Coordinates of C-alpha atoms in Angstrom, one line a residue:
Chain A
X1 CA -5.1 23.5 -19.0
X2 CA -4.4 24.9 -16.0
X3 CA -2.7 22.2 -13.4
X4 CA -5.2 22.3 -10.7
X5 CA -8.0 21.3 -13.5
X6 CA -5.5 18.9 -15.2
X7 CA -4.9 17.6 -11.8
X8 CA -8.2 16.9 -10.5
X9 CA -9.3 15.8 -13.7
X10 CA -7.0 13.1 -13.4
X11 CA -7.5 12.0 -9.8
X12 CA -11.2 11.6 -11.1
X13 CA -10.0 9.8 -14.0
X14 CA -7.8 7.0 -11.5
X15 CA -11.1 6.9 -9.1
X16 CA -12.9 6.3 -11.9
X17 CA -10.8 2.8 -12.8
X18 CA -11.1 2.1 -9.0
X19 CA -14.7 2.3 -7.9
X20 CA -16.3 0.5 -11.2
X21 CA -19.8 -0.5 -10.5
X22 CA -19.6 -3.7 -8.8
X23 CA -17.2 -2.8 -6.4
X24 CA -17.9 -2.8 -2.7
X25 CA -19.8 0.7 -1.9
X26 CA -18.7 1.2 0.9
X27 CA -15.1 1.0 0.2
X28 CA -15.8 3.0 -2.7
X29 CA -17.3 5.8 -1.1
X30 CA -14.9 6.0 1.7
X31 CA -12.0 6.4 -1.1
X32 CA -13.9 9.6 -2.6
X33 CA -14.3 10.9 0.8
X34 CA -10.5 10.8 1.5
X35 CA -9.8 12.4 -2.1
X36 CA -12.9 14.8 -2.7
X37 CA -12.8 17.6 -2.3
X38 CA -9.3 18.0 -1.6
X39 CA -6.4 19.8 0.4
X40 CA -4.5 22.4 -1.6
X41 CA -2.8 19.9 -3.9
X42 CA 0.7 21.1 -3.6
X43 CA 2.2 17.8 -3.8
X44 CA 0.7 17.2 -7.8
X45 CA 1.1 21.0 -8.4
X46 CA 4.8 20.7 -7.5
X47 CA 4.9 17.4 -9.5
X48 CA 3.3 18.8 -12.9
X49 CA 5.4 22.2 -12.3
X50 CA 8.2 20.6 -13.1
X51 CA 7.4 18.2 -15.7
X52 CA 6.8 21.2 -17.5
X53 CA 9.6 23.2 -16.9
X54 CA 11.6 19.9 -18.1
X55 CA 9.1 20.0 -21.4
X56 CA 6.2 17.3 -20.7
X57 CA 6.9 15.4 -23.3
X58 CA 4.7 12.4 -21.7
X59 CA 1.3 14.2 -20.0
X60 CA -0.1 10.8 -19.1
X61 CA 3.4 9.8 -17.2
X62 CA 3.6 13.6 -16.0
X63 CA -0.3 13.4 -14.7
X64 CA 0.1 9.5 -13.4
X65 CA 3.3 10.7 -11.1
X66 CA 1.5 13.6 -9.8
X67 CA -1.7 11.6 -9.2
X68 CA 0.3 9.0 -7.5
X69 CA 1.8 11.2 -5.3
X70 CA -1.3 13.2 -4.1
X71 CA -3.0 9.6 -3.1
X72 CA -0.7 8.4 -1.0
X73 CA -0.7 11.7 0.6
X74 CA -4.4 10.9 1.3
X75 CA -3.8 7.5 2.3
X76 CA -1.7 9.0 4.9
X77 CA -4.1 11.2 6.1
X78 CA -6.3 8.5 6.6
X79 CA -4.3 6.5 8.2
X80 CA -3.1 9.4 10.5
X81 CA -6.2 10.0 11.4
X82 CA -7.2 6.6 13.1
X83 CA -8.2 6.2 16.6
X84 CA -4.5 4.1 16.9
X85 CA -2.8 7.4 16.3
X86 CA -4.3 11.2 15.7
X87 CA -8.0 10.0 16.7
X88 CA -9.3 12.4 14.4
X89 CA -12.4 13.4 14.0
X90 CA -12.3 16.1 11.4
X91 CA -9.9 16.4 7.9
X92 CA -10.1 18.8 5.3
X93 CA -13.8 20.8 7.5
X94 CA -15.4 17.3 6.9
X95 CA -15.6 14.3 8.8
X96 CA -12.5 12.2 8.6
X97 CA -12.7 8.7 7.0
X98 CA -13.0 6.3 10.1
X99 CA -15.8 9.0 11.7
X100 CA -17.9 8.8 8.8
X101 CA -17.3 5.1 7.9
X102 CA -15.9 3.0 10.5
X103 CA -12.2 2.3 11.6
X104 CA -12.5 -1.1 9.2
X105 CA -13.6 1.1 6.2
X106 CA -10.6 3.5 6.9
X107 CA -7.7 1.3 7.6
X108 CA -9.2 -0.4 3.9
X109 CA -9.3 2.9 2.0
X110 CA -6.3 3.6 3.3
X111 CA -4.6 0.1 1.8
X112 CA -6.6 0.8 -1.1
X113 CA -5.0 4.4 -1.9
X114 CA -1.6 3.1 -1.5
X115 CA -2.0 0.2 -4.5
X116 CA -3.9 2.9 -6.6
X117 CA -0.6 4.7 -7.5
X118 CA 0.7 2.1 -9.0
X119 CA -2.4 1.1 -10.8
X120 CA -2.2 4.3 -12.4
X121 CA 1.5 4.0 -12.6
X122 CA 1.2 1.0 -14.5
X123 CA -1.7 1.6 -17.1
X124 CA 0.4 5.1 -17.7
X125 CA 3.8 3.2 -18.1
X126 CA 2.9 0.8 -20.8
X127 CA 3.4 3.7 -23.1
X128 CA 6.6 4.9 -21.9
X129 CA 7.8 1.7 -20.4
X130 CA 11.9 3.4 -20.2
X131 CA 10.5 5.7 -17.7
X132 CA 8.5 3.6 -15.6
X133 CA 10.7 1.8 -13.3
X134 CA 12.7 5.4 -12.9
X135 CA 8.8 7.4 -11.6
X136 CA 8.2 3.7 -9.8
X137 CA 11.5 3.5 -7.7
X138 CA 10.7 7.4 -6.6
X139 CA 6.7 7.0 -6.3
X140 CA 7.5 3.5 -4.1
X141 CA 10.8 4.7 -2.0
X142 CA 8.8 8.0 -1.0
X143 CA 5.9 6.3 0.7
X144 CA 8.2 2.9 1.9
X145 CA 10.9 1.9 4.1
X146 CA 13.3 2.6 5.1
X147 CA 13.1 6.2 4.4
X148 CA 9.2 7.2 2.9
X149 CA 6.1 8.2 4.7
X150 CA 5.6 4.8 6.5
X151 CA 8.8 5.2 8.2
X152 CA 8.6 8.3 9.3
X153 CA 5.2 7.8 10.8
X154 CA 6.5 5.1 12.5
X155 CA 9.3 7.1 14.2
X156 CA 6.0 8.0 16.8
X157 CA 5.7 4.9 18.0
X158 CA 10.2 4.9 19.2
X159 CA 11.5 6.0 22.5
X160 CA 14.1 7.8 20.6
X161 CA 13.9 10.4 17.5
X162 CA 16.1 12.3 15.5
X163 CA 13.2 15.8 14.3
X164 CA 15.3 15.8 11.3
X165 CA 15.0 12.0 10.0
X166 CA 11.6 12.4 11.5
X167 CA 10.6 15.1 9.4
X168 CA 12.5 14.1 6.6
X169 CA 10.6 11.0 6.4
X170 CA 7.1 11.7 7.4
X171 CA 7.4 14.5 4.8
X172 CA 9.9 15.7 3.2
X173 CA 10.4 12.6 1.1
X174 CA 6.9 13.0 -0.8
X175 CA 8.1 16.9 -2.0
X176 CA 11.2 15.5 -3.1
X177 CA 9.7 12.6 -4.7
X178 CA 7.0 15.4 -6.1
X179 CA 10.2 17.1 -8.1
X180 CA 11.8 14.4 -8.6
X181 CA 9.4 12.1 -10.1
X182 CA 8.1 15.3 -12.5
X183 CA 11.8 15.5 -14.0
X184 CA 11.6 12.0 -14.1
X185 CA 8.5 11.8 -16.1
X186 CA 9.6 14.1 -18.7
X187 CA 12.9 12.9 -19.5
X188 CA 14.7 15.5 -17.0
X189 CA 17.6 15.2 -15.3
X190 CA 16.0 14.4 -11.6
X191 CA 19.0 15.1 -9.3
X192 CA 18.7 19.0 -10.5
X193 CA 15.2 18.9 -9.1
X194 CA 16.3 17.3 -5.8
X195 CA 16.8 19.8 -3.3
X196 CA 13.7 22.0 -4.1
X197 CA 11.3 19.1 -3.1
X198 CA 13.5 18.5 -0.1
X199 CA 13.5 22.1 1.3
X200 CA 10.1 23.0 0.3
X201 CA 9.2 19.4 2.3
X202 CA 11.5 21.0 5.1
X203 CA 9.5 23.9 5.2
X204 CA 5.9 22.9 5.2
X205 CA 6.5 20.3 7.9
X206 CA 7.8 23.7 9.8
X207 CA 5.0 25.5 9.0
X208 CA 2.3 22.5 10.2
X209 CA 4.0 22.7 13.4
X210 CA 4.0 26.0 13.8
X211 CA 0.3 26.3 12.9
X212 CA -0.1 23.4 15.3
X213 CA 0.7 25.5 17.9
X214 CA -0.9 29.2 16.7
X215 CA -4.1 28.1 15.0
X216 CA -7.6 27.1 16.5
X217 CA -9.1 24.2 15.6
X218 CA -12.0 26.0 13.2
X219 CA -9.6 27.3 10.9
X220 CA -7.5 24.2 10.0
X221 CA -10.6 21.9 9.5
X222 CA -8.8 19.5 12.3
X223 CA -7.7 19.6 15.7
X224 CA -4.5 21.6 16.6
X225 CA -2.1 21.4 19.6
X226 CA -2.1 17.4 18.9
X227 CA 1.8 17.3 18.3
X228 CA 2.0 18.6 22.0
X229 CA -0.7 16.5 22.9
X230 CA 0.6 13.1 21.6
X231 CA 4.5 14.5 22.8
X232 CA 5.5 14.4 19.3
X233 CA 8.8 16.2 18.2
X234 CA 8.1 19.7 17.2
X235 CA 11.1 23.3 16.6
X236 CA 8.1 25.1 17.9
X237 CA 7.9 23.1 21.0
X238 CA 11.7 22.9 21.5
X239 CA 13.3 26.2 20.3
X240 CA 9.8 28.5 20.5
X241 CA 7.7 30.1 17.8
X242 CA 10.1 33.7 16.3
X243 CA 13.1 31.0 15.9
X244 CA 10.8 28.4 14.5
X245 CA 9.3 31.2 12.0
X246 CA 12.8 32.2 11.7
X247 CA 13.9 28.6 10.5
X248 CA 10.8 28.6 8.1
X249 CA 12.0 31.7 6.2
X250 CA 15.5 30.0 5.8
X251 CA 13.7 27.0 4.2
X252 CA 12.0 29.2 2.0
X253 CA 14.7 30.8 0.5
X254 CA 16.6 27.5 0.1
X255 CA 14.0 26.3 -1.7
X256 CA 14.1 29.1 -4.1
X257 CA 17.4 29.2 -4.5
X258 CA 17.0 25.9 -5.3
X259 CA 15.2 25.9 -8.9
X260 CA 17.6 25.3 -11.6
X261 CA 17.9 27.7 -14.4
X262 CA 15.2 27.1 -17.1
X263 CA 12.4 28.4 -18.8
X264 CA 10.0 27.6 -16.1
X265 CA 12.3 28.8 -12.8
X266 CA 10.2 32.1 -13.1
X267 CA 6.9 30.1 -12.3
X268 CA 8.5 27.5 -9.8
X269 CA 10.0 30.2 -8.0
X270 CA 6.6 32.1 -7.6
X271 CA 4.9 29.0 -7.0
X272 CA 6.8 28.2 -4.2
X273 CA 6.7 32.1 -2.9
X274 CA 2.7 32.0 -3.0
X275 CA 2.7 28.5 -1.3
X276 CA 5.2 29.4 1.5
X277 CA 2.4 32.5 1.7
X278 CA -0.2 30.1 2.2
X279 CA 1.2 28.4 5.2
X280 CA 2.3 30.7 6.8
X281 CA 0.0 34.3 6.4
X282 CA 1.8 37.5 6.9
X283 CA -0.5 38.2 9.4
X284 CA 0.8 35.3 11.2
X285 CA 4.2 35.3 10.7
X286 CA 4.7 39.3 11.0
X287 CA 4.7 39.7 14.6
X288 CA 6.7 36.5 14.9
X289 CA 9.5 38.2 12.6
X290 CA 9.2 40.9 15.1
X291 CA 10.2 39.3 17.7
X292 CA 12.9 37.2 16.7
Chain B
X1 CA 17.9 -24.0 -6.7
X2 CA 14.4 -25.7 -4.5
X3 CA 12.1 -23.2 -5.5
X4 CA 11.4 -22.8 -1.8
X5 CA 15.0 -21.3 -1.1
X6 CA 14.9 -19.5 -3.8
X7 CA 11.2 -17.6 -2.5
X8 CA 13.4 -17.7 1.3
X9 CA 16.6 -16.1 -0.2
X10 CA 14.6 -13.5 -2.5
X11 CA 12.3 -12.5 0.5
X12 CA 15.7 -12.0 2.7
X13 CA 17.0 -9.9 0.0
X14 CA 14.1 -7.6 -0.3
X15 CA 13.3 -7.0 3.7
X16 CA 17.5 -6.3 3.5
X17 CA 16.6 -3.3 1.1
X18 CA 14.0 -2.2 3.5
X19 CA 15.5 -2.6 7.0
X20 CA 18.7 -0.8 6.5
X21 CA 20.4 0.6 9.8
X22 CA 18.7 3.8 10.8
X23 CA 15.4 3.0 9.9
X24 CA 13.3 3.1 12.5
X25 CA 13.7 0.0 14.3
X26 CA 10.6 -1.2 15.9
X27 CA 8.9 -0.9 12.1
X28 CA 11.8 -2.6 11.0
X29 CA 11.3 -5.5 13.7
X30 CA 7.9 -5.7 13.0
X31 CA 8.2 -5.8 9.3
X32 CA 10.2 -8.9 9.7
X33 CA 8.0 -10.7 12.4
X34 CA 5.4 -10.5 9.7
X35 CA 7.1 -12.1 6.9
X36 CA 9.4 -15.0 8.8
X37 CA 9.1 -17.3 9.8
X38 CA 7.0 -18.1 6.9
X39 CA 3.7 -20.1 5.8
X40 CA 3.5 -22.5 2.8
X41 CA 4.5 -19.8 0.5
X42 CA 1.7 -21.0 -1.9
X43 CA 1.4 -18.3 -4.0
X44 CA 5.6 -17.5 -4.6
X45 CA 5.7 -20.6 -5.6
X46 CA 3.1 -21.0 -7.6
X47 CA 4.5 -18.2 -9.2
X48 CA 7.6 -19.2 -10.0
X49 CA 6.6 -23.0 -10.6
X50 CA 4.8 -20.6 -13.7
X51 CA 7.7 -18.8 -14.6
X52 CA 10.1 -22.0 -15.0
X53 CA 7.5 -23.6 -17.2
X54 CA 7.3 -20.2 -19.6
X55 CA 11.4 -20.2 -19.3
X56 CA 12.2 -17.7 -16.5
X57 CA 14.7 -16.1 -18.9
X58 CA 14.4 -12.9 -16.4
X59 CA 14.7 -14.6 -13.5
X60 CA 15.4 -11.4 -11.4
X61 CA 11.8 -10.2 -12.6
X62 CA 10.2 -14.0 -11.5
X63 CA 12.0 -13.5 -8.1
X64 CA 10.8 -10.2 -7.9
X65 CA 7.2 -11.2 -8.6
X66 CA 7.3 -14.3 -6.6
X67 CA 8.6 -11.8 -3.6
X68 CA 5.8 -9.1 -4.3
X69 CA 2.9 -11.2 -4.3
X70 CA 3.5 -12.8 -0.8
X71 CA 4.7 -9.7 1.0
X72 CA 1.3 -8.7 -0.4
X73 CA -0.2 -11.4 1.7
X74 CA 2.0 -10.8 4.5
X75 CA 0.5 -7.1 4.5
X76 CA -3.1 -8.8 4.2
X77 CA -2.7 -10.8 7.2
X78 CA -1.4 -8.0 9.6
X79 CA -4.3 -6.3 8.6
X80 CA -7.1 -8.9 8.8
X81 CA -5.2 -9.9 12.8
X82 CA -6.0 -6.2 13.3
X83 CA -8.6 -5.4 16.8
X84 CA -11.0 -4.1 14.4
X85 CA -10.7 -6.7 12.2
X86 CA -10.4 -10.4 13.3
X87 CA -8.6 -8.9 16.7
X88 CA -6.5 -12.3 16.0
X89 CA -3.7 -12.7 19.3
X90 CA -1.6 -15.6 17.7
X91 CA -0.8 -16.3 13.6
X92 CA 1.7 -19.0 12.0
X93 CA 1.7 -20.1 15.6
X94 CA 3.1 -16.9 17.1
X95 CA 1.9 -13.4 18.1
X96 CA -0.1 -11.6 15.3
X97 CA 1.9 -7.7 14.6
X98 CA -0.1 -5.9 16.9
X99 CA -0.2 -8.6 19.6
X100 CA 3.7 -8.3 19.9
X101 CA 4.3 -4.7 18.5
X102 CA 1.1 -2.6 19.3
X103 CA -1.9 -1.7 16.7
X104 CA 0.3 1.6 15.4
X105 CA 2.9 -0.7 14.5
X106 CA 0.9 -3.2 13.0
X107 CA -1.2 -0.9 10.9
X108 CA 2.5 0.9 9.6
X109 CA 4.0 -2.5 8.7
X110 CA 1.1 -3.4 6.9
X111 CA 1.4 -0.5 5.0
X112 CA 5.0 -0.9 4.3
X113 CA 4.9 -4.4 2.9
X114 CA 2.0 -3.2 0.7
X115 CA 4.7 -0.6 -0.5
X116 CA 8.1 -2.9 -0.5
X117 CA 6.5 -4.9 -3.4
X118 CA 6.6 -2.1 -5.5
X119 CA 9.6 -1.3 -4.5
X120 CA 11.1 -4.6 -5.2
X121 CA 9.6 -4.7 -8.7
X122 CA 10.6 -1.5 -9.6
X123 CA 14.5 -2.6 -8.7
X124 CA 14.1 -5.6 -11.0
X125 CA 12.2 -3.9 -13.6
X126 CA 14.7 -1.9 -14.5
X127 CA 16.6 -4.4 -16.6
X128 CA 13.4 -5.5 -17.9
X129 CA 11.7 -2.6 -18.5
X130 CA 9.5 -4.2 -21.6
X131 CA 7.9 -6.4 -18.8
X132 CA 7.4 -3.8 -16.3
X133 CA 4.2 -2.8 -17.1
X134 CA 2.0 -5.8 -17.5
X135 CA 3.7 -7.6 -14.1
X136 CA 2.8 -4.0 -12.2
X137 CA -0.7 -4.4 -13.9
X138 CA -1.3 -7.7 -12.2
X139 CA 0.2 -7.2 -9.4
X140 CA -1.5 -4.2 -7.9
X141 CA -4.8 -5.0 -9.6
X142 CA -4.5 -8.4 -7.3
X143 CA -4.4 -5.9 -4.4
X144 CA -6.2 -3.1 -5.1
X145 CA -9.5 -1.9 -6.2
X146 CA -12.3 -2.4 -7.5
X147 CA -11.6 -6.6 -7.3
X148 CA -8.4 -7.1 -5.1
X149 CA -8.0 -8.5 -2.3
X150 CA -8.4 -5.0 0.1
X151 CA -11.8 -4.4 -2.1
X152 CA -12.8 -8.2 -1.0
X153 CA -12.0 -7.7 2.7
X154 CA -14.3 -4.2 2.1
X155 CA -17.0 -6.8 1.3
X156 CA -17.5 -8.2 5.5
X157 CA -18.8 -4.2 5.9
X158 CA -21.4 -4.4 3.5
X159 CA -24.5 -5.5 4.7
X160 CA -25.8 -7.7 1.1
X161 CA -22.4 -9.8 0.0
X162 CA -22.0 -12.1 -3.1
X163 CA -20.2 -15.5 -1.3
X164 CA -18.6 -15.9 -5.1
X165 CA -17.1 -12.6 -5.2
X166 CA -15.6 -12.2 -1.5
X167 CA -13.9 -14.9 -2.2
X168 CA -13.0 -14.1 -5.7
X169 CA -11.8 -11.1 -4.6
X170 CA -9.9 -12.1 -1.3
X171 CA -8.3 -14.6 -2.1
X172 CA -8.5 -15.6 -5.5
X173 CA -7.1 -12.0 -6.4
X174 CA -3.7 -13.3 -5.7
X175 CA -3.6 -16.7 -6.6
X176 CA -4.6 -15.4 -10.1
X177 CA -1.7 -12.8 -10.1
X178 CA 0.6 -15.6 -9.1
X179 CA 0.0 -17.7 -12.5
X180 CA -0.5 -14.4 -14.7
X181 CA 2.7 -12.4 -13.4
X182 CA 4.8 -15.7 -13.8
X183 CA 3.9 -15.9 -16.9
X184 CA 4.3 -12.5 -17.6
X185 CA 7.6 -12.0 -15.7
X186 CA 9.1 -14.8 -18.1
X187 CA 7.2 -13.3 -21.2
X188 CA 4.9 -16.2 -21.7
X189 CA 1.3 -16.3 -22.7
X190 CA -0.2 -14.8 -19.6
X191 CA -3.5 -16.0 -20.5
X192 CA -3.1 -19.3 -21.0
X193 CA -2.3 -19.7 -17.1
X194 CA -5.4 -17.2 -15.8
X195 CA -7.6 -20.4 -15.3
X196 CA -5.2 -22.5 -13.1
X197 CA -4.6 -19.1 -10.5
X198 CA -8.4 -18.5 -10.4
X199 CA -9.6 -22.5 -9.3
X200 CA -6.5 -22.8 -7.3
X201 CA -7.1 -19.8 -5.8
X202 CA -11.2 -20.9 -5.1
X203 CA -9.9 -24.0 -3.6
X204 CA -8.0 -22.4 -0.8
X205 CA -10.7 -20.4 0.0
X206 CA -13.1 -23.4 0.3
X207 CA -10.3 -25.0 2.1
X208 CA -9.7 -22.6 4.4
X209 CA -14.1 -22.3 4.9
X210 CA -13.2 -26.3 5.9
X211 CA -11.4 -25.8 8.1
X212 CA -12.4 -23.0 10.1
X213 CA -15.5 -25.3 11.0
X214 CA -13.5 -28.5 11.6
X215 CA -10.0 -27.9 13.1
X216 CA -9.3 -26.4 16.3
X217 CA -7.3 -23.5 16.8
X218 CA -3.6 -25.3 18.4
X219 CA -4.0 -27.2 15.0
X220 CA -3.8 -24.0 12.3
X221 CA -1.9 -21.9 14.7
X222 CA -4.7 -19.2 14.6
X223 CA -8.0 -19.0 16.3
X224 CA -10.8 -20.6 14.2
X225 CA -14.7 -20.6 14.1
X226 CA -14.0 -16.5 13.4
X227 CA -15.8 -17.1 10.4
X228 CA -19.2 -18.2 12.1
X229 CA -18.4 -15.5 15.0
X230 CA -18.3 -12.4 12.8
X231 CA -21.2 -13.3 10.3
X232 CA -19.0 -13.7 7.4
X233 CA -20.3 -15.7 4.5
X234 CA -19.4 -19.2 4.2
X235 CA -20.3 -22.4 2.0
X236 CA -19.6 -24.7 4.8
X237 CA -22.2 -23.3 6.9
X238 CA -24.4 -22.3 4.0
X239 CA -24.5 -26.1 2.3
X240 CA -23.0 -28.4 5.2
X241 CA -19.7 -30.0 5.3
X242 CA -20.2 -32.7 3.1
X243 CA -21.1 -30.3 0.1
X244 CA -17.9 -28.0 0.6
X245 CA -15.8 -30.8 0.6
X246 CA -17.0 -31.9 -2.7
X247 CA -17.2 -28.3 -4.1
X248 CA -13.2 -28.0 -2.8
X249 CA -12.4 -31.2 -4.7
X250 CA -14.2 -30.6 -8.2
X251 CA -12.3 -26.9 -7.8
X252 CA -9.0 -29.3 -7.5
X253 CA -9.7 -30.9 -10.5
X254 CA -10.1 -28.0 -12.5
X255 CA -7.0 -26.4 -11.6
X256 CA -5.5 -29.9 -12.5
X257 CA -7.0 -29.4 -15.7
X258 CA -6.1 -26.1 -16.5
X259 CA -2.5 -26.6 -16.6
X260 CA -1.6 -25.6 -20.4
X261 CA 0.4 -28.4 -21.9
X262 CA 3.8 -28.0 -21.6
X263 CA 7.4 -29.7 -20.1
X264 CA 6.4 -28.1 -16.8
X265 CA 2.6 -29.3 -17.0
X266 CA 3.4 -32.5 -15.0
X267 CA 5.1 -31.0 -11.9
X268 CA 2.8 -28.7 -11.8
X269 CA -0.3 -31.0 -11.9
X270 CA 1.8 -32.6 -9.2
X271 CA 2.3 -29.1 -7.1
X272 CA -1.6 -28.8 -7.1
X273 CA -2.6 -32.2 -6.3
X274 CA -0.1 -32.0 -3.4
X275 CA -0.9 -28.8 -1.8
X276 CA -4.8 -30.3 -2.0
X277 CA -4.0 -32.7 0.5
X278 CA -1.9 -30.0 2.3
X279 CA -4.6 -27.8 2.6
X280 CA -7.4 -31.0 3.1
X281 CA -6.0 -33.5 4.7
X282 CA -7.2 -37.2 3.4
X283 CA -7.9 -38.2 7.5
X284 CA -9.8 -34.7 7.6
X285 CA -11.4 -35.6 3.8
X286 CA -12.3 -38.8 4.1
X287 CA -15.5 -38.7 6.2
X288 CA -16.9 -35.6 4.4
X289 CA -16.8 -37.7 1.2
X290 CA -18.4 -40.5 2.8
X291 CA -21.0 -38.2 4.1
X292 CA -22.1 -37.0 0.8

């Protein structure tokens, strides 16, 4: 099966456990709305990547890690996008969760997406309970303090911040937990898979703020120049655009560099090529090579 | 060791994990306002109250599930204090999260002590990893959707609500988690100790419907008659005072009664009878069972 099927399959499979008939509406509707229809996924696709390349010898584990990790990436984005901090209106071309349902409905789904990965986790685990705690610790520590998703978010709200922590944090640690969870899942050796989450993590953060600053607001599906807007910490801001597309490229090609000899380096290594291609278009990023 | 330091030392232990130096500090202070100084601690205790009667032979894995379940209700109550919520200024007789540290601060701590539990109980898992599973189960299940307590709260958007299942949900949830994970955390017969969560866990709620109607707010540290201002469903107001005081009692005495028999059965019996008068004091009782 092809991992984008594989993966949305299974993220229907988890909402499936979650909105049961019975359960508030409301709250279940807002849930699909932040996970349907999605972003591009990268996050599971890196996860199941490289579960296969270390042999996916436990799919359900393999698919729970990846599903994990893509929901708190929405619960994120839903929390991002309250009127607290982003106020935005827009996500993914569609309304964002507290515009279509109310800021109570959001900040809920939000909660709610965070305790669905380890509902998932959990059910999957009971048949490889020797991996569990290993995926948990990574799944949890990514998203928690003092050095997941929640505390880099919260970096925003100091007088004082380090861009790299900041980065790291608010995203970096979800690619690195996306490789290393996938090793973990499949019996691999997860410190090999560090440092291709962690630069690939490096580099799309570079590439959002970059876009932050190029795009217009019709082509992301959500409003741009908010980094400068909110005075949030930003290479493009502080070094300018040909040295921040010069900084990507080096990320790039760490992450590369970065996939450990196997039968499925070919793949990762192409999948990470076609990803950084993604982010940044040549069209884009030529005349800011130019001019570096 | 008094259960009580035990819950304090265990709670220490896991906020130290969290708040390590560098993380970003005012999450880190905010985190901590939320979690000391403490409430009754009902439900860690309860929990491990469980676990010693089943044997707490992994007693990392009881602390650990003690620890979870209340930073779950720490997270709950940030949330709930929230301005779009119960916009609550004071809680445990100080500022509410987002009183002292802002709404963007209270929202991220929120979400990071629904994280740390997992966190927490992946750490102790790991030595118990035959246990993991089914205390993970329960736990996020109490939290989560479709019936945890995030999926009860969803219930004050809806506009029909079931009375029985927002506060099934809510607050029963965790109270039901508390007797279930002990058990589970010490590998007894999970089962067996549902029943005695679930009406302890009904009681409180009633309790707490009491009270909002009779006490004022210097006297539970929090503002009161929020039940009757934001429309939310409530037996006291629904049957009168005199018929929720002897629903709350007749819940008592079937949590009393569904103590399984065993050497911990007594002081058990005893922790419920005495957190009944806690929660409904016989000066505050005594009239409303006159009344009836």
């Amino acid at each position: 099966m092809p991992s984008l099927t594989r993966i949305e399959q299974a993220l229907e499979a988890a909402l499936a456990t979650a909105t049961t008939p019975g359960c508030a509406p409301l709250l279940a509707a807002a849930v699909r709305h932040a996970v349907f229809p999605g972003g591009a996924r990268i996050r599971p696709r890196l996860c199941l990547a490289v579960a296969r390349a270390c042999g996916d010898d436990q799919p359900a584990l393999s698919d729970a890690a990846a599903v994990a990790l893509e929901l708190l990436h929405c619960a994120s984005l839903v929390h991002d996008d309250l009127p607290c901090f982003d106020d935005a209106t827009t996500r993914r071309g569609q309304a964002s969760v507290h515009s279509a349902f109310g800021e109570r409905l959001a900040v809920l789904a939000g909660d709610a997406l965070i305790v669905l990965p380890f509902q998932v986790l959990a059910r999957a685990g009971t048949a490889a309970p020797a991996r569990l705690a290993a995926v948990l610790t990574t799944v949890a520590g990514s998203v928690g303090m003092p050095g997941g998703i929640v505390a880099g978010q919260a970096w925003e709200c100091e007088p004082q911040v380090s861009l790299q922590q900041y980065h790291r944090e608010k995203t970096g640690s979800l690619f690195e937990a996306a490789t290393v969870a996938g090793a973990q899942a499949a019996g691999g050796d997860a410190e090999a898979w560090r440092g291709l989450g962690s630069w690939l993590g490096e580099a799309y953060q570079s590439a959002d703020d970059l876009r932050d600053v190029l795009a217009d607001a019709q082509h992301l599906g959500k409003p741009t120049g908010r980094d400068a807007a909110l005075g949030r910490p930003s290479i493009a801001r502080e070094r300018g655009l040909p040295a921040a597309m010069r900084h990507f490229d080096m990320l790039v090609r760490q992450a590369v560099d970065a996939v450990p000899d196997c039968p499925g380096a070919p793949m990762l290594r192409a999948l990470v090529r076609s990803e950084a291609e993604r982010l940044v278009p040549a069209q884009m990023a030529a005349p800011l090579r130019a001019a570096a």
